[in-house]
Amino acid sequence: MSEVNIEYKDEVMSAEFELVGHFVLRKGAWTESTLKEWEDQLGANHESIESVINHFHIQSLFWLSEEDNLSVSEMEQVGREVKAAWENTLRASFPERNFKVTISSAAEDGWVGEMAVTVCQIRLNS
C-alpha cells in the first residue's frame, strides 16, 4: 500500500460538520465567500452546493510522487473508511437529518485516477 499521511488522515476521519443556514458543511472546507460563489452559481440547488463543498479527494491522503500510482482497491478501502467515519459523525451530530454519503470513482466522474467522498443532505422537498 502507498504511504498514507497519517496526521492528515486522522484530521479527515475526525472531520466535524456544522449547520450553516440551510446547509450542513464540513468545517474548514468553506468560507463565506466560497459559499456565496456556489450559491450564485448553483442557485437554490442545496444538494449540489453541499456536494461541491463537502467533497474530499481520497488520493490527497497519500504521499505521492509523479511516479506513484494508487491502486483502485487502496483508494476504495480508504474511501470506505472515510465514508463510514463521516456517516457516524453526521448521525451523531444531526440525528434529525438524513444524509447521502457517497464514494464517486473515476469512471463516474470522468477523471482518471480520481475518487472522492461526498456528503449532502437528503431533502424531502427539494
GROMACS .gro file of N, CA and C in nm, residues 20-119:
model
  300
   20VAL      N    1  -2.498   2.564   0.864
   20VAL     CA    2  -2.477   2.699   0.813
   20VAL      C    3  -2.599   2.732   0.728
   21GLY      N    4  -2.693   2.806   0.785
   21GLY     CA    5  -2.818   2.834   0.713
   21GLY      C    6  -2.890   2.704   0.683
   22HIS      N    7  -2.914   2.679   0.553
   22HIS     CA    8  -2.982   2.556   0.508
   22HIS      C    9  -2.887   2.438   0.493
   23PHE      N   10  -2.759   2.464   0.508
   23PHE     CA   11  -2.656   2.366   0.474
   23PHE      C   12  -2.593   2.301   0.596
   24VAL      N   13  -2.546   2.178   0.578
   24VAL     CA   14  -2.455   2.114   0.673
   24VAL      C   15  -2.324   2.100   0.597
   25LEU      N   16  -2.221   2.171   0.648
   25LEU     CA   17  -2.094   2.180   0.578
   25LEU      C   18  -1.979   2.131   0.666
   26ARG      N   19  -1.878   2.075   0.599
   26ARG     CA   20  -1.759   2.028   0.670
   26ARG      C   21  -1.678   2.148   0.714
   27LYS      N   22  -1.650   2.153   0.844
   27LYS     CA   23  -1.571   2.265   0.898
   27LYS      C   24  -1.436   2.271   0.827
   28GLY      N   25  -1.397   2.392   0.793
   28GLY     CA   26  -1.269   2.413   0.727
   28GLY      C   27  -1.271   2.394   0.577
   29ALA      N   28  -1.383   2.349   0.523
   29ALA     CA   29  -1.392   2.322   0.379
   29ALA      C   30  -1.456   2.437   0.302
   30TRP      N   31  -1.492   2.544   0.374
   30TRP     CA   32  -1.564   2.652   0.308
   30TRP      C   33  -1.532   2.785   0.376
   31THR      N   34  -1.558   2.891   0.304
   31THR     CA   35  -1.555   3.026   0.359
   31THR      C   36  -1.686   3.092   0.317
   32GLU      N   37  -1.718   3.205   0.377
   32GLU     CA   38  -1.841   3.275   0.338
   32GLU      C   39  -1.838   3.312   0.191
   33SER      N   40  -1.721   3.352   0.141
   33SER     CA   41  -1.713   3.392   0.001
   33SER      C   42  -1.728   3.273  -0.094
   34THR      N   43  -1.670   3.156  -0.058
   34THR     CA   44  -1.688   3.040  -0.147
   34THR      C   45  -1.831   2.990  -0.143
   35LEU      N   46  -1.894   2.995  -0.025
   35LEU     CA   47  -2.035   2.954  -0.017
   35LEU      C   48  -2.120   3.046  -0.103
   36LYS      N   49  -2.098   3.175  -0.096
   36LYS     CA   50  -2.174   3.270  -0.177
   36LYS      C   51  -2.151   3.245  -0.326
   37GLU      N   52  -2.026   3.218  -0.365
   37GLU     CA   53  -1.996   3.189  -0.506
   37GLU      C   54  -2.076   3.068  -0.555
   38TRP      N   55  -2.079   2.961  -0.474
   38TRP     CA   56  -2.152   2.842  -0.515
   38TRP      C   57  -2.303   2.868  -0.515
   39GLU      N   58  -2.353   2.947  -0.421
   39GLU     CA   59  -2.495   2.981  -0.424
   39GLU      C   60  -2.528   3.062  -0.549
   40ASP      N   61  -2.443   3.156  -0.585
   40ASP     CA   62  -2.465   3.236  -0.706
   40ASP      C   63  -2.462   3.148  -0.831
   41GLN      N   64  -2.370   3.052  -0.832
   41GLN     CA   65  -2.355   2.966  -0.949
   41GLN      C   66  -2.463   2.859  -0.958
   42LEU      N   67  -2.501   2.800  -0.845
   42LEU     CA   68  -2.593   2.686  -0.846
   42LEU      C   69  -2.735   2.720  -0.801
   43GLY      N   70  -2.758   2.843  -0.759
   43GLY     CA   71  -2.892   2.886  -0.720
   43GLY      C   72  -2.941   2.814  -0.596
   44ALA      N   73  -3.065   2.768  -0.601
   44ALA     CA   74  -3.128   2.705  -0.485
   44ALA      C   75  -3.105   2.555  -0.478
   45ASN      N   76  -3.011   2.504  -0.556
   45ASN     CA   77  -2.982   2.361  -0.555
   45ASN      C   78  -2.892   2.328  -0.436
   46HIS      N   79  -2.954   2.316  -0.320
   46HIS     CA   80  -2.879   2.295  -0.196
   46HIS      C   81  -2.798   2.166  -0.198
   47GLU      N   82  -2.852   2.061  -0.257
   47GLU     CA   83  -2.779   1.934  -0.263
   47GLU      C   84  -2.649   1.950  -0.341
   48SER      N   85  -2.655   2.020  -0.452
   48SER     CA   86  -2.533   2.040  -0.532
   48SER      C   87  -2.431   2.127  -0.458
   49ILE      N   88  -2.479   2.230  -0.390
   49ILE     CA   89  -2.388   2.318  -0.316
   49ILE      C   90  -2.318   2.239  -0.205
   50GLU      N   91  -2.394   2.162  -0.129
   50GLU     CA   92  -2.333   2.079  -0.024
   50GLU      C   93  -2.236   1.978  -0.084
   51SER      N   94  -2.274   1.916  -0.194
   51SER     CA   95  -2.189   1.815  -0.256
   51SER      C   96  -2.056   1.874  -0.302
   52VAL      N   97  -2.060   1.994  -0.357
   52VAL     CA   98  -1.936   2.058  -0.404
   52VAL      C   99  -1.847   2.093  -0.285
   53ILE      N  100  -1.905   2.150  -0.183
   53ILE     CA  101  -1.825   2.192  -0.067
   53ILE      C  102  -1.780   2.073   0.016
   54ASN      N  103  -1.867   1.973   0.031
   54ASN     CA  104  -1.838   1.858   0.118
   54ASN      C  105  -1.780   1.740   0.042
   55HIS      N  106  -1.691   1.767  -0.053
   55HIS     CA  107  -1.626   1.654  -0.119
   55HIS      C  108  -1.480   1.650  -0.079
   56PHE      N  109  -1.426   1.530  -0.082
   56PHE     CA  110  -1.287   1.512  -0.043
   56PHE      C  111  -1.223   1.409  -0.135
   57HIS      N  112  -1.111   1.446  -0.196
   57HIS     CA  113  -1.039   1.357  -0.288
   57HIS      C  114  -0.949   1.262  -0.209
   58ILE      N  115  -0.975   1.134  -0.221
   58ILE     CA  116  -0.907   1.030  -0.144
   58ILE      C  117  -0.755   1.035  -0.165
   59GLN      N  118  -0.710   1.053  -0.287
   59GLN     CA  119  -0.566   1.046  -0.313
   59GLN      C  120  -0.487   1.156  -0.242
   60SER      N  121  -0.555   1.260  -0.195
   60SER     CA  122  -0.483   1.365  -0.123
   60SER      C  123  -0.437   1.318   0.015
   61LEU      N  124  -0.480   1.201   0.059
   61LEU     CA  125  -0.435   1.145   0.186
   61LEU      C  126  -0.299   1.076   0.174
   62PHE      N  127  -0.252   1.056   0.054
   62PHE     CA  128  -0.131   0.979   0.032
   62PHE      C  129  -0.014   1.069  -0.006
   63TRP      N  130   0.104   1.030   0.039
   63TRP     CA  131   0.226   1.096  -0.006
   63TRP      C  132   0.259   1.035  -0.142
   64LEU      N  133   0.247   1.113  -0.246
   64LEU     CA  134   0.268   1.060  -0.381
   64LEU      C  135   0.371   1.143  -0.456
   65SER      N  136   0.451   1.073  -0.534
   65SER     CA  137   0.541   1.142  -0.627
   65SER      C  138   0.481   1.126  -0.766
   66GLU      N  139   0.543   1.186  -0.863
   66GLU     CA  140   0.494   1.176  -1.002
   66GLU      C  141   0.487   1.031  -1.049
   67GLU      N  142   0.577   0.946  -0.997
   67GLU     CA  143   0.583   0.807  -1.043
   67GLU      C  144   0.485   0.714  -0.970
   68ASP      N  145   0.431   0.759  -0.857
   68ASP     CA  146   0.343   0.674  -0.777
   68ASP      C  147   0.206   0.659  -0.842
   69ASN      N  148   0.153   0.541  -0.828
   69ASN     CA  149   0.017   0.514  -0.872
   69ASN      C  150  -0.057   0.446  -0.757
   70LEU      N  151  -0.172   0.499  -0.724
   70LEU     CA  152  -0.256   0.435  -0.624
   70LEU      C  153  -0.343   0.332  -0.693
   71SER      N  154  -0.358   0.218  -0.631
   71SER     CA  155  -0.449   0.120  -0.688
   71SER      C  156  -0.591   0.160  -0.652
   72VAL      N  157  -0.683   0.117  -0.735
   72VAL     CA  158  -0.825   0.143  -0.709
   72VAL      C  159  -0.865   0.082  -0.575
   73SER      N  160  -0.813  -0.037  -0.545
   73SER     CA  161  -0.850  -0.101  -0.418
   73SER      C  162  -0.799  -0.022  -0.298
   74GLU      N  163  -0.680   0.040  -0.308
   74GLU     CA  164  -0.630   0.124  -0.199
   74GLU      C  165  -0.722   0.243  -0.177
   75MET      N  166  -0.757   0.310  -0.287
   75MET     CA  167  -0.845   0.426  -0.274
   75MET      C  168  -0.982   0.387  -0.223
   76GLU      N  169  -1.036   0.274  -0.273
   76GLU     CA  170  -1.169   0.230  -0.228
   76GLU      C  171  -1.169   0.198  -0.079
   77GLN      N  172  -1.063   0.133  -0.030
   77GLN     CA  173  -1.058   0.098   0.111
   77GLN      C  174  -1.056   0.224   0.198
   78VAL      N  175  -0.971   0.318   0.164
   78VAL     CA  176  -0.965   0.442   0.241
   78VAL      C  177  -1.096   0.520   0.225
   79GLY      N  178  -1.152   0.520   0.106
   79GLY     CA  179  -1.280   0.587   0.082
   79GLY      C  180  -1.390   0.530   0.170
   80ARG      N  181  -1.394   0.398   0.183
   80ARG     CA  182  -1.494   0.334   0.270
   80ARG      C  183  -1.474   0.374   0.416
   81GLU      N  184  -1.347   0.386   0.458
   81GLU     CA  185  -1.319   0.427   0.595
   81GLU      C  186  -1.366   0.570   0.621
   82VAL      N  187  -1.335   0.660   0.529
   82VAL     CA  188  -1.378   0.800   0.543
   82VAL      C  189  -1.530   0.808   0.540
   83LYS      N  190  -1.593   0.736   0.447
   83LYS     CA  191  -1.738   0.736   0.435
   83LYS      C  192  -1.803   0.691   0.566
   84ALA      N  193  -1.756   0.582   0.622
   84ALA     CA  194  -1.813   0.530   0.747
   84ALA      C  195  -1.793   0.629   0.862
   85ALA      N  196  -1.676   0.688   0.871
   85ALA     CA  197  -1.649   0.785   0.978
   85ALA      C  198  -1.741   0.906   0.965
   86TRP      N  199  -1.756   0.957   0.842
   86TRP     CA  200  -1.842   1.074   0.822
   86TRP      C  201  -1.988   1.041   0.848
   87GLU      N  202  -2.033   0.923   0.807
   87GLU     CA  203  -2.172   0.883   0.835
   87GLU      C  204  -2.198   0.880   0.985
   88ASN      N  205  -2.105   0.822   1.061
   88ASN     CA  206  -2.120   0.815   1.206
   88ASN      C  207  -2.122   0.955   1.268
   89THR      N  208  -2.033   1.042   1.223
   89THR     CA  209  -2.029   1.178   1.274
   89THR      C  210  -2.158   1.253   1.244
   90LEU      N  211  -2.206   1.240   1.122
   90LEU     CA  212  -2.329   1.310   1.083
   90LEU      C  213  -2.450   1.259   1.160
   91ARG      N  214  -2.459   1.128   1.178
   91ARG     CA  215  -2.570   1.068   1.256
   91ARG      C  216  -2.568   1.119   1.400
   92ALA      N  217  -2.449   1.125   1.458
   92ALA     CA  218  -2.437   1.170   1.597
   92ALA      C  219  -2.461   1.320   1.611
   93SER      N  220  -2.415   1.397   1.515
   93SER     CA  221  -2.425   1.544   1.523
   93SER      C  222  -2.561   1.598   1.480
   94PHE      N  223  -2.626   1.528   1.386
   94PHE     CA  224  -2.753   1.576   1.330
   94PHE      C  225  -2.852   1.460   1.320
   95PRO      N  226  -2.895   1.406   1.433
   95PRO     CA  227  -2.981   1.287   1.430
   95PRO      C  228  -3.115   1.309   1.362
   96GLU      N  229  -3.160   1.435   1.354
   96GLU     CA  230  -3.289   1.466   1.293
   96GLU      C  231  -3.280   1.481   1.140
   97ARG      N  232  -3.161   1.475   1.086
   97ARG     CA  233  -3.142   1.495   0.941
   97ARG      C  234  -3.093   1.366   0.876
   98ASN      N  235  -3.120   1.355   0.746
   98ASN     CA  236  -3.074   1.240   0.669
   98ASN      C  237  -2.970   1.287   0.568
   99PHE      N  238  -2.871   1.203   0.547
   99PHE     CA  239  -2.760   1.238   0.459
   99PHE      C  240  -2.733   1.128   0.358
  100LYS      N  241  -2.676   1.170   0.247
  100LYS     CA  242  -2.626   1.078   0.146
  100LYS      C  243  -2.474   1.097   0.143
  101VAL      N  244  -2.400   0.993   0.180
  101VAL     CA  245  -2.254   0.996   0.176
  101VAL      C  246  -2.213   0.896   0.069
  102THR      N  247  -2.148   0.945  -0.034
  102THR     CA  248  -2.114   0.858  -0.147
  102THR      C  249  -1.965   0.860  -0.177
  103ILE      N  250  -1.922   0.754  -0.242
  103ILE     CA  251  -1.787   0.747  -0.296
  103ILE      C  252  -1.802   0.747  -0.447
  104SER      N  253  -1.747   0.848  -0.510
  104SER     CA  254  -1.753   0.852  -0.656
  104SER      C  255  -1.618   0.810  -0.712
  105SER      N  256  -1.623   0.742  -0.823
  105SER     CA  257  -1.500   0.689  -0.882
  105SER      C  258  -1.468   0.760  -1.013
  106ALA      N  259  -1.352   0.729  -1.063
  106ALA     CA  260  -1.305   0.789  -1.187
  106ALA      C  261  -1.404   0.765  -1.300
  107ALA      N  262  -1.457   0.646  -1.308
  107ALA     CA  263  -1.548   0.613  -1.417
  107ALA      C  264  -1.675   0.697  -1.410
  108GLU      N  265  -1.722   0.724  -1.289
  108GLU     CA  266  -1.844   0.802  -1.272
  108GLU      C  267  -1.821   0.948  -1.303
  109ASP      N  268  -1.707   1.000  -1.260
  109ASP     CA  269  -1.679   1.142  -1.273
  109ASP      C  270  -1.601   1.179  -1.399
  110GLY      N  271  -1.544   1.080  -1.466
  110GLY     CA  272  -1.467   1.106  -1.587
  110GLY      C  273  -1.326   1.154  -1.560
  111TRP      N  274  -1.280   1.147  -1.435
  111TRP     CA  275  -1.145   1.190  -1.401
  111TRP      C  276  -1.060   1.065  -1.378
  112VAL      N  277  -0.961   1.046  -1.458
  112VAL     CA  278  -0.874   0.930  -1.443
  112VAL      C  279  -0.798   0.942  -1.312
  113GLY      N  280  -0.804   0.839  -1.231
  113GLY     CA  281  -0.731   0.837  -1.106
  113GLY      C  282  -0.796   0.914  -0.993
  114GLU      N  283  -0.915   0.964  -1.011
  114GLU     CA  284  -0.982   1.041  -0.907
  114GLU      C  285  -1.086   0.955  -0.836
  115MET      N  286  -1.095   0.976  -0.706
  115MET     CA  287  -1.201   0.914  -0.628
  115MET      C  288  -1.228   1.009  -0.513
  116ALA      N  289  -1.355   1.034  -0.485
  116ALA     CA  290  -1.391   1.132  -0.382
  116ALA      C  291  -1.505   1.081  -0.296
  117VAL      N  292  -1.507   1.128  -0.171
  117VAL     CA  293  -1.620   1.106  -0.081
  117VAL      C  294  -1.697   1.238  -0.079
  118THR      N  295  -1.828   1.228  -0.092
  118THR     CA  296  -1.914   1.346  -0.099
  118THR      C  297  -2.030   1.332  -0.001
  119VAL      N  298  -2.070   1.445   0.059
  119VAL     CA  299  -2.181   1.448   0.155
  119VAL      C  300  -2.282   1.553   0.114
   0.00000   0.00000   0.00000
